[in-house]
Coordinates of C-alpha atoms and ligand atoms in Angstrom, one line a residue:
M41 CA -31.6 -2.8 36.6
T42 CA -32.2 -1.5 33.1
H43 CA -32.5 -3.5 30.0
F44 CA -30.2 -1.3 28.0
F45 CA -28.2 -2.7 25.1
Q46 CA -26.0 -0.5 23.0
E47 CA -26.8 -0.6 19.3
P48 CA -23.5 -1.4 17.5
P49 CA -22.0 0.6 14.6
Q50 CA -23.0 -0.6 11.2
L51 CA -21.5 -0.4 7.7
K52 CA -23.6 0.8 4.7
N53 CA -22.8 0.5 1.0
Q54 CA -19.2 1.7 1.0
Y55 CA -19.4 3.3 -2.4
E56 CA -22.7 5.0 -1.9
E57 CA -21.7 6.5 1.4
D58 CA -18.3 7.7 0.2
E59 CA -19.1 11.1 -1.4
L60 CA -15.4 11.9 -1.9
L61 CA -14.8 8.8 -4.0
Q62 CA -17.8 9.5 -6.1
L63 CA -16.9 13.1 -6.7
Y64 CA -13.3 12.2 -7.5
L65 CA -14.3 9.7 -10.1
E66 CA -17.0 12.0 -11.6
W67 CA -14.2 14.6 -11.9
K68 CA -11.9 12.3 -13.9
F69 CA -13.9 10.0 -16.0
S70 CA -16.1 10.8 -19.0
K71 CA -19.9 10.4 -18.5
K72 CA -19.9 7.3 -20.7
E73 CA -17.1 5.6 -18.8
L74 CA -18.5 6.8 -15.5
K75 CA -21.9 5.1 -16.1
I76 CA -20.1 1.7 -16.5
I77 CA -17.8 2.0 -13.6
Q78 CA -20.4 3.5 -11.2
K79 CA -22.7 0.5 -11.8
D80 CA -19.9 -1.8 -10.9
L81 CA -18.8 0.2 -7.8
H82 CA -22.4 0.5 -6.5
R83 CA -22.7 -3.3 -6.7
F84 CA -19.2 -3.8 -5.2
G85 CA -19.7 -1.2 -2.5
K86 CA -22.6 -3.4 -1.2
R87 CA -20.6 -6.7 -1.6
V88 CA -17.8 -5.4 0.6
V89 CA -20.1 -5.0 3.6
T90 CA -22.1 -8.2 3.0
D91 CA -20.7 -11.5 1.6
I92 CA -17.1 -10.3 1.2
L93 CA -17.0 -9.0 4.8
A94 CA -18.5 -12.2 6.1
L95 CA -15.8 -14.2 4.3
A96 CA -13.1 -12.0 5.7
Q97 CA -14.4 -12.4 9.2
A98 CA -14.6 -16.2 8.8
A99 CA -11.0 -16.2 7.4
E100 CA -9.8 -14.2 10.5
D101 CA -11.6 -16.6 12.8
N102 CA -10.1 -19.7 11.1
M103 CA -6.4 -18.9 11.0
P104 CA -4.1 -20.8 8.6
R105 CA -2.1 -23.7 10.0
L106 CA 0.8 -25.7 8.8
E107 CA 0.7 -29.4 8.5
Q108 CA 4.3 -30.6 8.1
F109 CA 3.6 -34.4 8.1
D110 CA 0.8 -36.7 6.9
P111 CA -0.5 -39.4 9.3
W112 CA 2.1 -41.8 8.0
G113 CA 5.1 -39.5 8.7
N114 CA 5.7 -38.3 5.2
R115 CA 6.8 -34.6 5.0
I116 CA 4.0 -32.7 3.2
D117 CA 4.4 -29.1 4.4
E118 CA 0.9 -28.0 3.6
I119 CA -0.5 -24.7 4.7
K120 CA -4.2 -25.2 5.4
T121 CA -6.2 -22.1 4.8
S122 CA -9.9 -21.6 5.4
A123 CA -12.6 -22.1 2.7
A124 CA -13.3 -18.4 3.2
W125 CA -9.7 -17.4 2.4
K126 CA -9.9 -19.5 -0.8
E127 CA -13.2 -17.9 -1.7
L128 CA -11.6 -14.4 -1.4
D129 CA -9.0 -15.5 -3.9
R130 CA -11.8 -16.5 -6.4
I131 CA -13.6 -13.2 -5.8
S132 CA -10.4 -11.2 -6.4
A133 CA -10.1 -12.8 -9.8
E134 CA -13.8 -12.4 -10.7
E135 CA -13.9 -8.8 -9.6
G136 CA -10.8 -8.1 -11.8
L137 CA -8.8 -6.7 -8.9
I138 CA -5.6 -7.3 -10.8
S139 CA -6.9 -7.5 -14.4
H140 CA -8.6 -4.1 -14.5
G141 CA -5.1 -2.5 -14.1
Y142 CA -3.7 -4.5 -17.1
Q143 CA -6.6 -4.7 -19.5
R144 CA -6.3 -0.9 -19.6
K145 CA -9.9 -0.5 -20.8
Y146 CA -9.9 3.1 -19.5
K147 CA -6.4 3.7 -20.7
E148 CA -4.5 5.9 -18.2
L149 CA -7.5 6.0 -15.9
S150 CA -7.6 2.2 -15.6
R151 CA -5.5 2.3 -12.4
L152 CA -7.9 4.8 -10.9
Y153 CA -10.8 2.4 -11.4
Q154 CA -8.7 -0.6 -10.2
L155 CA -7.5 1.0 -7.1
S156 CA -10.9 2.4 -6.3
K157 CA -12.0 -1.2 -6.1
L158 CA -8.9 -2.1 -4.0
Y159 CA -9.8 0.9 -1.6
L160 CA -13.3 -0.6 -1.2
F161 CA -12.0 -4.1 -0.9
H162 CA -9.0 -4.0 1.5
A163 CA -10.8 -3.2 4.8
S164 CA -13.2 -6.1 4.2
S165 CA -10.6 -8.5 2.8
A166 CA -8.7 -9.9 5.9
F167 CA -5.6 -8.7 4.0
Y168 CA -6.2 -10.7 0.9
S169 CA -5.0 -7.4 -0.5
C170 CA -1.5 -8.5 0.5
P171 CA -1.2 -11.4 -2.1
L172 CA -2.9 -9.1 -4.5
A173 CA -0.3 -6.4 -4.0
M174 CA 2.6 -8.7 -4.7
T175 CA 0.7 -10.2 -7.7
D176 CA 0.1 -6.8 -9.2
G177 CA 3.8 -6.0 -8.6
A178 CA 4.8 -9.2 -10.3
A179 CA 2.6 -8.4 -13.3
R180 CA 4.3 -5.0 -13.7
L181 CA 7.7 -6.6 -13.3
I182 CA 6.9 -9.1 -16.1
E183 CA 5.6 -6.3 -18.3
L184 CA 8.9 -4.5 -17.9
Y185 CA 11.5 -7.3 -17.7
G186 CA 9.8 -10.6 -18.5
D187 CA 10.7 -12.7 -21.5
Q188 CA 8.1 -14.3 -23.8
E189 CA 7.8 -17.4 -21.7
L190 CA 6.8 -15.4 -18.6
K191 CA 4.5 -13.1 -20.6
H192 CA 2.7 -16.1 -22.1
K193 CA 2.4 -18.1 -19.0
A194 CA 2.7 -16.4 -15.6
F195 CA 1.4 -13.0 -16.7
Q196 CA -1.7 -14.6 -18.3
H197 CA -2.5 -16.4 -15.1
I198 CA -2.0 -13.4 -12.8
I199 CA -4.2 -11.1 -14.9
S200 CA -6.9 -13.7 -15.4
Q201 CA -10.5 -13.1 -14.3
N202 CA -11.2 -16.8 -14.4
P203 CA -10.8 -18.0 -10.8
D204 CA -9.8 -21.5 -12.0
E205 CA -6.8 -20.0 -13.8
F206 CA -5.9 -17.1 -11.5
W207 CA -2.5 -17.2 -9.8
T208 CA -1.1 -15.0 -7.1
S209 CA 2.5 -14.2 -6.6
G210 CA 4.8 -13.9 -3.6
Q211 CA 7.8 -11.6 -3.2
W212 CA 10.7 -13.3 -1.4
M213 CA 13.4 -10.9 -0.3
T214 CA 13.7 -10.9 3.5
E215 CA 16.2 -13.1 5.1
K216 CA 17.5 -13.5 8.7
T217 CA 20.3 -11.1 7.9
G218 CA 18.0 -8.2 7.1
G219 CA 14.5 -7.1 6.1
S220 CA 15.7 -3.6 5.4
D221 CA 19.3 -4.3 4.4
V222 CA 18.6 -6.8 1.6
S223 CA 22.2 -6.5 0.4
Q224 CA 23.1 -9.1 3.1
S225 CA 21.0 -11.8 1.6
E226 CA 22.6 -15.3 1.7
T227 CA 20.4 -17.4 -0.6
I228 CA 22.6 -18.8 -3.3
A229 CA 21.7 -19.5 -7.0
R230 CA 23.7 -22.2 -8.7
F231 CA 23.5 -23.3 -12.4
E232 CA 23.2 -27.1 -12.1
D233 CA 22.1 -29.7 -14.6
N234 CA 21.3 -27.0 -17.1
E235 CA 19.0 -25.0 -14.8
W236 CA 19.2 -22.5 -12.0
K237 CA 18.6 -23.8 -8.4
L238 CA 18.3 -21.9 -5.2
Y239 CA 19.6 -22.8 -1.8
G240 CA 18.9 -20.8 1.4
V241 CA 16.3 -19.6 3.9
K242 CA 13.7 -17.0 3.3
W243 CA 12.6 -15.6 6.7
F244 CA 9.4 -13.7 6.0
T245 CA 7.4 -14.7 3.0
S246 CA 3.8 -13.5 3.0
A247 CA 1.0 -15.3 1.2
T248 CA 3.0 -18.5 0.9
T249 CA 0.1 -20.3 -0.7
S250 CA 0.7 -18.4 -4.0
Q251 CA 1.4 -20.4 -7.2
M252 CA 4.5 -18.4 -8.1
T253 CA 7.0 -15.9 -6.6
M254 CA 9.8 -13.6 -7.4
A255 CA 12.9 -14.1 -5.2
L256 CA 16.3 -12.5 -4.8
A257 CA 19.4 -14.7 -4.6
R258 CA 23.2 -14.4 -5.0
I259 CA 24.7 -16.2 -8.0
E260 CA 27.6 -18.5 -7.2
E261 CA 29.8 -19.2 -10.2
E262 CA 33.0 -21.3 -10.0
G263 CA 32.6 -21.2 -6.2
K264 CA 32.6 -17.4 -6.1
I265 CA 30.0 -14.9 -5.2
V266 CA 29.8 -11.1 -5.5
P267 CA 29.0 -9.6 -2.1
G268 CA 26.5 -6.7 -1.5
S269 CA 23.4 -5.8 -3.5
K270 CA 25.4 -5.8 -6.8
G271 CA 25.7 -9.6 -6.4
L272 CA 21.9 -10.1 -6.2
S273 CA 19.9 -11.4 -9.1
L274 CA 16.1 -11.9 -9.5
F275 CA 14.5 -15.3 -10.0
Y276 CA 11.1 -16.6 -10.9
I277 CA 9.8 -19.7 -9.0
E278 CA 6.8 -21.9 -9.5
L279 CA 6.0 -23.3 -6.1
R280 CA 4.6 -26.7 -7.1
D281 CA 5.0 -29.1 -10.1
E282 CA 2.1 -30.4 -12.1
A283 CA 1.4 -33.1 -9.5
G284 CA 1.2 -30.5 -6.8
K285 CA 4.5 -31.4 -5.2
L286 CA 6.5 -28.5 -3.7
N287 CA 9.5 -27.4 -5.7
N288 CA 12.2 -28.5 -3.2
I289 CA 10.8 -26.1 -0.7
E290 CA 10.4 -26.8 3.1
I291 CA 8.0 -24.8 5.0
L292 CA 9.7 -24.4 8.4
R293 CA 6.9 -22.6 10.3
L294 CA 4.2 -20.0 10.1
K295 CA 4.9 -16.7 11.7
D296 CA 3.1 -15.7 14.9
K297 CA 2.2 -12.1 14.1
L298 CA 0.7 -9.1 15.9
G299 CA -2.1 -8.9 13.3
T300 CA -3.1 -9.9 9.8
D301 CA -4.2 -13.2 11.2
A302 CA -5.8 -14.8 8.1
L303 CA -2.7 -14.2 6.0
P304 CA -0.2 -17.2 6.0
T305 CA 3.3 -15.8 6.4
A306 CA 6.0 -18.4 6.6
E307 CA 9.7 -19.2 6.9
L308 CA 11.0 -21.3 4.1
K309 CA 14.0 -23.4 3.3
L310 CA 15.0 -23.7 -0.4
N311 CA 16.8 -27.0 -1.1
G312 CA 17.7 -26.7 -4.8
T313 CA 14.5 -25.0 -5.8
K314 CA 14.2 -24.9 -9.6
T315 CA 14.0 -21.4 -10.9
K316 CA 14.5 -19.0 -13.8
L317 CA 16.6 -15.9 -14.0
V318 CA 14.6 -12.7 -14.7
G319 CA 16.4 -9.6 -16.0
E320 CA 20.1 -9.2 -15.9
K321 CA 22.5 -10.9 -13.5
G322 CA 23.5 -8.6 -10.6
Q323 CA 20.5 -6.3 -11.3
G324 CA 18.1 -8.1 -8.8
V325 CA 17.4 -5.2 -6.5
K326 CA 16.8 -2.8 -9.3
T327 CA 14.6 -5.2 -11.2
I328 CA 12.5 -6.2 -8.1
S329 CA 12.0 -2.5 -7.3
S330 CA 9.5 -2.4 -10.1
L331 CA 7.5 -4.9 -8.0
F332 CA 7.9 -3.3 -4.6
N333 CA 7.1 0.2 -5.9
I334 CA 3.7 -1.2 -6.8
T335 CA 3.3 -3.0 -3.4
R336 CA 4.2 0.3 -1.8
I337 CA 1.4 2.0 -3.7
Y338 CA -0.9 -0.8 -2.5
N339 CA 0.3 -0.3 1.1
A340 CA -0.8 3.4 0.8
C341 CA -4.1 2.6 -0.8
C342 CA -4.8 -0.1 1.8
S343 CA -3.9 2.3 4.7
L344 CA -6.4 4.7 3.2
S345 CA -9.0 2.0 3.2
A346 CA -8.3 1.1 6.8
S347 CA -8.6 4.8 7.8
R348 CA -11.9 5.0 6.1
R349 CA -13.2 1.9 7.8
I350 CA -12.5 3.1 11.4
L351 CA -13.8 6.6 10.5
V352 CA -17.2 5.4 9.2
L353 CA -17.6 3.1 12.2
A354 CA -16.7 5.9 14.6
K355 CA -19.1 8.3 12.9
D356 CA -21.9 5.8 12.9
Y357 CA -21.3 5.0 16.5
A358 CA -21.3 8.7 17.5
Q359 CA -24.9 8.9 16.1
K360 CA -26.0 5.9 18.2
R361 CA -24.2 6.2 21.5
T362 CA -25.7 8.4 24.2
A363 CA -23.5 9.9 27.0
F364 CA -24.2 12.7 29.4
N365 CA -27.8 13.0 28.2
K366 CA -27.1 13.4 24.5
K367 CA -25.7 11.5 21.5
I368 CA -22.0 11.7 21.5
I369 CA -22.1 13.4 18.0
Q370 CA -23.7 16.3 19.9
H371 CA -20.7 16.9 22.1
P372 CA -18.4 19.6 20.7
L373 CA -15.2 17.9 21.9
H374 CA -16.1 14.6 20.4
N375 CA -16.8 16.3 17.1
E376 CA -13.4 18.0 17.3
I377 CA -11.8 14.5 17.2
L378 CA -14.1 13.2 14.4
S379 CA -13.6 16.2 12.2
Q380 CA -9.8 16.0 12.6
A381 CA -10.0 12.3 11.6
E382 CA -12.1 13.2 8.6
Q383 CA -9.5 15.7 7.6
D384 CA -6.7 13.2 8.1
W385 CA -8.6 10.7 5.8
F386 CA -9.3 13.5 3.2
I387 CA -5.6 14.4 2.8
Q388 CA -4.6 10.8 2.6
F389 CA -7.2 10.2 -0.1
M390 CA -5.9 13.1 -2.1
L391 CA -2.3 11.8 -1.9
V392 CA -3.2 8.2 -2.8
F393 CA -5.6 9.1 -5.7
N394 CA -3.1 11.6 -7.2
L395 CA -0.4 8.9 -7.0
T396 CA -2.8 6.4 -8.6
E397 CA -3.4 8.8 -11.5
L398 CA 0.4 9.2 -11.9
L399 CA 0.9 5.5 -12.0
G400 CA -1.7 5.1 -14.8
A401 CA -0.2 8.1 -16.7
D402 CA 3.3 6.7 -16.4
E403 CA 2.2 3.2 -17.6
C404 CA 0.3 4.7 -20.6
Q405 CA 2.8 7.4 -21.4
K406 CA 0.1 10.1 -20.9
T407 CA 0.3 13.3 -18.8
P408 CA -2.2 14.1 -16.1
V409 CA -1.2 17.8 -16.2
S410 CA -0.2 19.6 -19.4
G411 CA 3.4 20.8 -19.4
L412 CA 4.8 17.7 -17.7
S413 CA 7.2 15.5 -19.7
S414 CA 7.2 11.7 -19.4
E415 CA 10.5 11.9 -17.5
D416 CA 8.9 14.3 -15.1
I417 CA 5.9 11.9 -14.6
A418 CA 8.3 9.1 -13.9
G419 CA 10.2 11.3 -11.5
V420 CA 7.1 12.4 -9.6
L421 CA 5.9 8.8 -9.4
R422 CA 9.3 7.7 -8.1
I423 CA 9.4 10.2 -5.2
L424 CA 5.7 10.3 -4.3
T425 CA 5.5 6.5 -4.0
P426 CA 7.7 6.2 -0.9
I427 CA 6.3 9.5 0.4
A428 CA 2.7 8.3 0.2
K429 CA 3.6 4.9 1.7
L430 CA 5.3 6.3 4.7
F431 CA 2.9 9.2 5.3
T432 CA -0.4 7.2 5.0
A433 CA 1.0 4.4 7.2
K434 CA 1.7 6.7 10.1
K435 CA -1.5 8.7 9.6
T436 CA -3.6 5.5 9.6
L437 CA -1.9 4.1 12.7
S438 CA -2.4 7.3 14.8
M439 CA -5.9 7.8 13.4
T440 CA -6.9 4.2 14.3
S441 CA -5.6 4.5 17.8
E442 CA -7.4 7.8 18.3
L443 CA -10.7 6.6 16.9
L444 CA -10.5 3.3 18.7
E445 CA -10.6 5.4 21.9
S446 CA -13.8 7.1 20.6
F447 CA -15.6 3.7 21.2
G448 CA -14.6 3.8 24.9
G449 CA -14.3 0.3 26.4
A450 CA -16.0 -1.3 23.4
G451 CA -13.0 -0.4 21.3
Y452 CA -10.8 -2.6 23.6
I453 CA -13.1 -5.6 23.4
E454 CA -12.0 -8.3 20.9
N455 CA -15.3 -9.5 19.6
T456 CA -16.4 -6.0 18.6
R457 CA -13.6 -6.6 16.0
I458 CA -12.4 -3.1 16.6
P459 CA -9.0 -3.9 18.4
R460 CA -8.0 -5.9 15.3
L461 CA -8.1 -2.7 13.3
L462 CA -5.3 -1.3 15.5
R463 CA -3.2 -4.5 15.4
D464 CA -3.6 -4.6 11.6
A465 CA -2.8 -0.9 11.1
Q466 CA 0.6 -1.5 12.8
V467 CA 1.8 -3.5 9.8
F468 CA 1.5 -0.5 7.4
P469 CA 4.7 1.3 8.5
I470 CA 6.6 -1.9 8.7
W471 CA 5.8 -3.8 5.5
E472 CA 7.4 -2.9 2.3
G473 CA 10.0 -0.8 4.1
T474 CA 10.0 1.0 7.4
T475 CA 9.5 4.7 7.7
N476 CA 13.2 5.3 7.9
V477 CA 14.0 3.0 4.9
L478 CA 11.4 4.8 2.9
S479 CA 12.7 8.2 3.9
L480 CA 16.1 7.2 2.7
D481 CA 14.5 6.0 -0.5
V482 CA 13.1 9.5 -0.9
L483 CA 16.7 10.8 -0.7
R484 CA 17.9 8.2 -3.1
S485 CA 15.3 9.2 -5.6
I486 CA 16.3 12.9 -5.2
A487 CA 20.0 12.2 -5.6
K488 CA 19.8 9.7 -8.5
E489 CA 16.7 10.7 -10.4
N490 CA 16.4 14.4 -9.8
S491 CA 12.9 13.6 -8.6
L492 CA 12.5 16.7 -6.4
S493 CA 12.6 19.1 -9.3
S494 CA 10.0 17.0 -11.1
L495 CA 7.8 17.1 -8.0
I496 CA 8.1 20.8 -7.6
K497 CA 7.3 21.3 -11.3
Y498 CA 4.2 19.0 -10.9
L499 CA 3.0 20.9 -7.8
S500 CA 3.5 24.3 -9.5
L501 CA 1.5 23.2 -12.5
K502 CA -1.3 21.9 -10.3
M503 CA -1.3 25.1 -8.3
K504 CA -2.6 26.9 -11.4
N505 CA -5.9 25.1 -10.9
I506 CA -6.4 26.5 -7.4
D507 CA -9.1 29.2 -7.0
L508 CA -7.0 32.3 -6.0
K509 CA -9.9 34.2 -4.6
L510 CA -11.2 31.5 -2.4
F511 CA -7.7 30.4 -1.2
S512 CA -5.5 33.5 -1.3
Q513 CA -4.3 33.1 2.2
E514 CA -3.7 29.4 1.8
I515 CA -1.7 30.0 -1.4
D516 CA 0.5 32.5 0.5
S517 CA 1.3 30.1 3.3
L518 CA 1.9 27.3 0.7
M519 CA 4.3 29.5 -1.2
T520 CA 6.1 30.4 2.0
E521 CA 6.6 26.8 3.0
M522 CA 7.6 25.8 -0.6
K523 CA 10.3 28.6 -0.6
K524 CA 11.6 27.4 2.7
T525 CA 11.9 23.9 1.4
E526 CA 13.6 25.0 -1.8
S527 CA 16.0 27.2 0.1
Y528 CA 16.8 24.2 2.5
F529 CA 17.8 22.1 -0.5
R530 CA 19.8 24.9 -2.1
S531 CA 21.7 25.8 1.1
T532 CA 22.4 22.3 2.5
S533 CA 25.0 19.9 1.4
S534 CA 23.5 16.6 0.4
D535 CA 25.6 14.7 2.9
E536 CA 23.7 16.5 5.6
F537 CA 20.3 15.3 4.4
E538 CA 20.2 12.0 6.2
P539 CA 19.3 13.1 9.7
N540 CA 16.6 15.2 8.1
A541 CA 15.3 12.4 5.9
R542 CA 12.1 12.0 7.8
N543 CA 11.5 15.8 8.0
I544 CA 12.1 16.0 4.2
S545 CA 9.7 13.2 3.5
F546 CA 6.9 14.5 5.8
N547 CA 7.4 18.1 4.6
L548 CA 7.1 17.0 1.0
A549 CA 4.0 14.9 1.8
Q550 CA 2.4 17.9 3.5
L551 CA 3.1 20.3 0.7
S552 CA 1.8 17.8 -1.9
C553 CA -1.4 17.1 0.2
A554 CA -2.0 20.8 0.5
V555 CA -1.8 21.4 -3.2
F556 CA -4.0 18.3 -4.0
C557 CA -6.6 19.3 -1.4
L558 CA -6.8 22.9 -2.6
E559 CA -7.0 21.8 -6.2
F560 CA -9.9 19.4 -5.4
A561 CA -11.7 22.0 -3.2
S562 CA -11.4 24.6 -6.0
A563 CA -13.1 22.3 -8.4
H564 CA -15.9 21.5 -6.0
P565 CA -16.9 24.8 -4.4
K566 CA -20.4 23.7 -3.7
H567 CA -19.2 20.9 -1.5
K568 CA -18.2 23.2 1.4
K569 CA -16.7 20.5 3.7
Y570 CA -13.7 20.1 1.3
T571 CA -13.0 23.9 1.3
L572 CA -13.2 23.9 5.1
M573 CA -10.8 20.9 5.4
A574 CA -8.4 22.3 2.9
K575 CA -8.3 25.7 4.7
R576 CA -7.8 24.0 8.1
Y577 CA -5.1 21.8 6.7
C578 CA -3.2 24.8 5.2
A579 CA -3.5 26.8 8.4
Q580 CA -1.5 24.0 10.1
L581 CA 1.1 23.8 7.4
K582 CA 4.6 24.1 8.8
T583 CA 7.7 22.6 7.3
Y584 CA 10.5 21.9 9.6
F585 CA 14.2 21.0 9.2
F586 CA 16.9 20.5 11.7
T587 CA 19.5 23.2 11.1
D588 CA 22.7 21.7 12.4
S589 CA 22.6 18.0 11.6
G590 CA 26.1 17.3 12.9
Q591 CA 25.4 18.8 16.3
R592 CA 22.0 17.2 16.5
A593 CA 23.6 13.7 15.7
N594 CA 26.1 14.2 18.6
E595 CA 23.3 15.4 21.0
N596 CA 21.3 12.3 20.0
L597 CA 24.1 10.0 21.1
E598 CA 24.3 11.9 24.4
I599 CA 20.6 11.6 25.0
I600 CA 20.3 7.9 24.2
K601 CA 23.4 6.8 26.0
Ligands
MFK239 C1 -1.9 -4.4 2.3 C2 -0.7 -3.9 1.8 C3 0.1 -4.9 1.0 C4 1.5 -4.8 1.1 C5 2.2 -6.0 0.6 C6 2.9 -6.7 1.7 C7 3.9 -7.7 1.3 C8 4.8 -8.1 2.4 C9 6.1 -8.7 1.9 C10 7.2 -7.9 2.4 O1 7.2 -7.1 3.4 S1 8.7 -8.1 1.5 C11 9.9 -7.1 2.3 C12 9.8 -5.7 1.9 N1 11.2 -5.3 2.0 C13 11.5 -4.1 1.5 O2 10.7 -3.4 1.1 C14 13.0 -3.8 1.5 C15 13.4 -2.6 2.3 N2 14.7 -2.2 1.9 C16 14.8 -1.3 0.9 O3 13.9 -0.8 0.3 C17 16.2 -0.9 0.6 O4 16.2 0.5 0.4 C18 16.8 -1.6 -0.7 C19 16.8 -3.0 -0.5 C20 16.1 -1.2 -2.0 C21 18.2 -1.0 -0.7 O5 19.1 -1.9 -1.2 P1 20.6 -1.5 -1.4 O6 21.3 -2.8 -1.3 O7 21.2 -0.4 -0.6 O8 20.5 -1.0 -2.9 P2 20.9 0.3 -3.7 O9 22.3 0.1 -4.1 O10 20.5 1.5 -3.0 O11 19.9 0.1 -4.9 C22 20.2 -0.9 -5.9 C23 19.6 -0.3 -7.2 O12 18.2 -0.3 -7.1 C24 20.0 1.1 -7.5 O13 20.0 1.3 -8.9 P3 21.4 1.3 -9.7 O14 21.8 -0.1 -9.7 O15 21.1 1.8 -11.0 O16 22.4 2.2 -8.9 C25 18.8 1.9 -6.9 O17 18.7 3.1 -7.5 C26 17.6 1.0 -7.3 N3 16.5 1.2 -6.4 C27 16.5 1.0 -5.1 N4 15.2 1.3 -4.6 C28 14.5 1.6 -5.6 C29 15.3 1.6 -6.8 N5 14.9 1.9 -8.0 C30 13.6 2.3 -8.1 N6 12.8 2.4 -7.1 C31 13.2 2.1 -5.8 N7 12.3 2.2 -4.8

């Protein structure tokens, strides 16, 4: 019998060991700005693997529970969360995880700084990133549509760095009738006793311990309602009164989910919940889209963070684990898997960070590439948001499954905390719109906002920054695939797009990633790994569209019957 014990994988300072993050920020920020943010990121990179990670693990080990009654039988409906979860809330405020995006100290680059922190934070946060996503979305919504009252109260709370004043926000859309098809929502808003009140059931509300929320409801006037999404309006709710009593809300139960254990997700009944109309009547879906477009960007950034986490663990483990007489990092086949994963993370990084720059540019009315109008920036942001969300979610999920396997049996054992990464990754393609819903949103943005031509213009402008000598072959294949894509759109009637919606979205994601990777690698020729990964990625580039959608749809019915 031997006395062998395997050394576990370990996490180092997540900023210091992330060369790509450092290079990207050095590329974008001035030396003076960089000095300030680097100091903060070095410190935060350590925190996310020390005290913050310990809190996240404690929160995951002490799941929230619902206490519906006090010992004397009074209904209290209290969600009890752990002290660790509460501390993550305080840290989020102190670290400026929302406020950095709205103080705009670094103007259009403020989002880049803020989302770099989110990228470091998410994988160590037990999904405290979820309430933050909705809070950030609510802040943007209030900036765009809020009245003075909301701007003076709710907005000030959600962008506060003082933990005693900091509020988080929920986003209540989903009902039993549909998580994707929100137009079927049944919650009713009535104007009673001089104020709006809501009646109905919200079926899936994440982070239900928030102080405020944005909710969709159907206005009923003189006993009449308008059906469909045109009948939905947006409402602002404060969950408790000054005495801490719930605002006519019953918490029916907490959801029993596959993952995201620390995050309280609940079913709620609204029994005359006092509320305030936000934006115009009947414009609820459009108004709340300013919120969920932000949460979709968070979804992409958090997916990227999750990819990074399993990648660094797998790489560290490969240096420590011996099999067949050598470290597994010395086995060519193992390295094939690790380098493919590194490349998958690299392309996701480029997509998310370019999107983040666009978000900051759009909010500050600046352009990240000269020659692009503010309408074009809004168009590119509009189409790249669902693309990045759906693409990163699928990549992270497959990457997590692949890399979990690289730990062998240890990856399947709960208290290594590795299986949790796979369960948690499964939420990314579901939350904030499934892959199909997001693919249809890509089509919606093309049809309604001409976003495809803005994207093509943006990519063409970025291609001017690519080193033509170093990447001549890659440019050729990129141009071939771009022409194929343009010709597909020219020659296909838009009513045939739907069966191809996923192909369209993934093709556009691939083309965008290729341009972003080649641009980055051109600017960093001394860092050979990015050139190698960009070349490998372009060598695999292949756009694909079904040719006869009608026939394909009929065949599908035959196959699944
Ligand atoms: C760690 C990561 C953190 C992530 C946070 C997790 C939080 C979890 C909480 C949740 O999961 S909440 C549930 C999330 N649910 C969804 O995301 C809903 C999914 N369904 C959709 O996205 C549907 O496409 C949608 C409800 C938007 C479609 O509704 P309709 O009824 O078919 O609406 P329609 O008529 O297409 O759009 C209404 C208007 O909104 C149109 O404008 P007009 O009135 O001017 O015609 C649309 O153009 C506009 N619109 C829709 N989507 C938009 C948009 N505008 C801008 N951006 C968009 N994305």
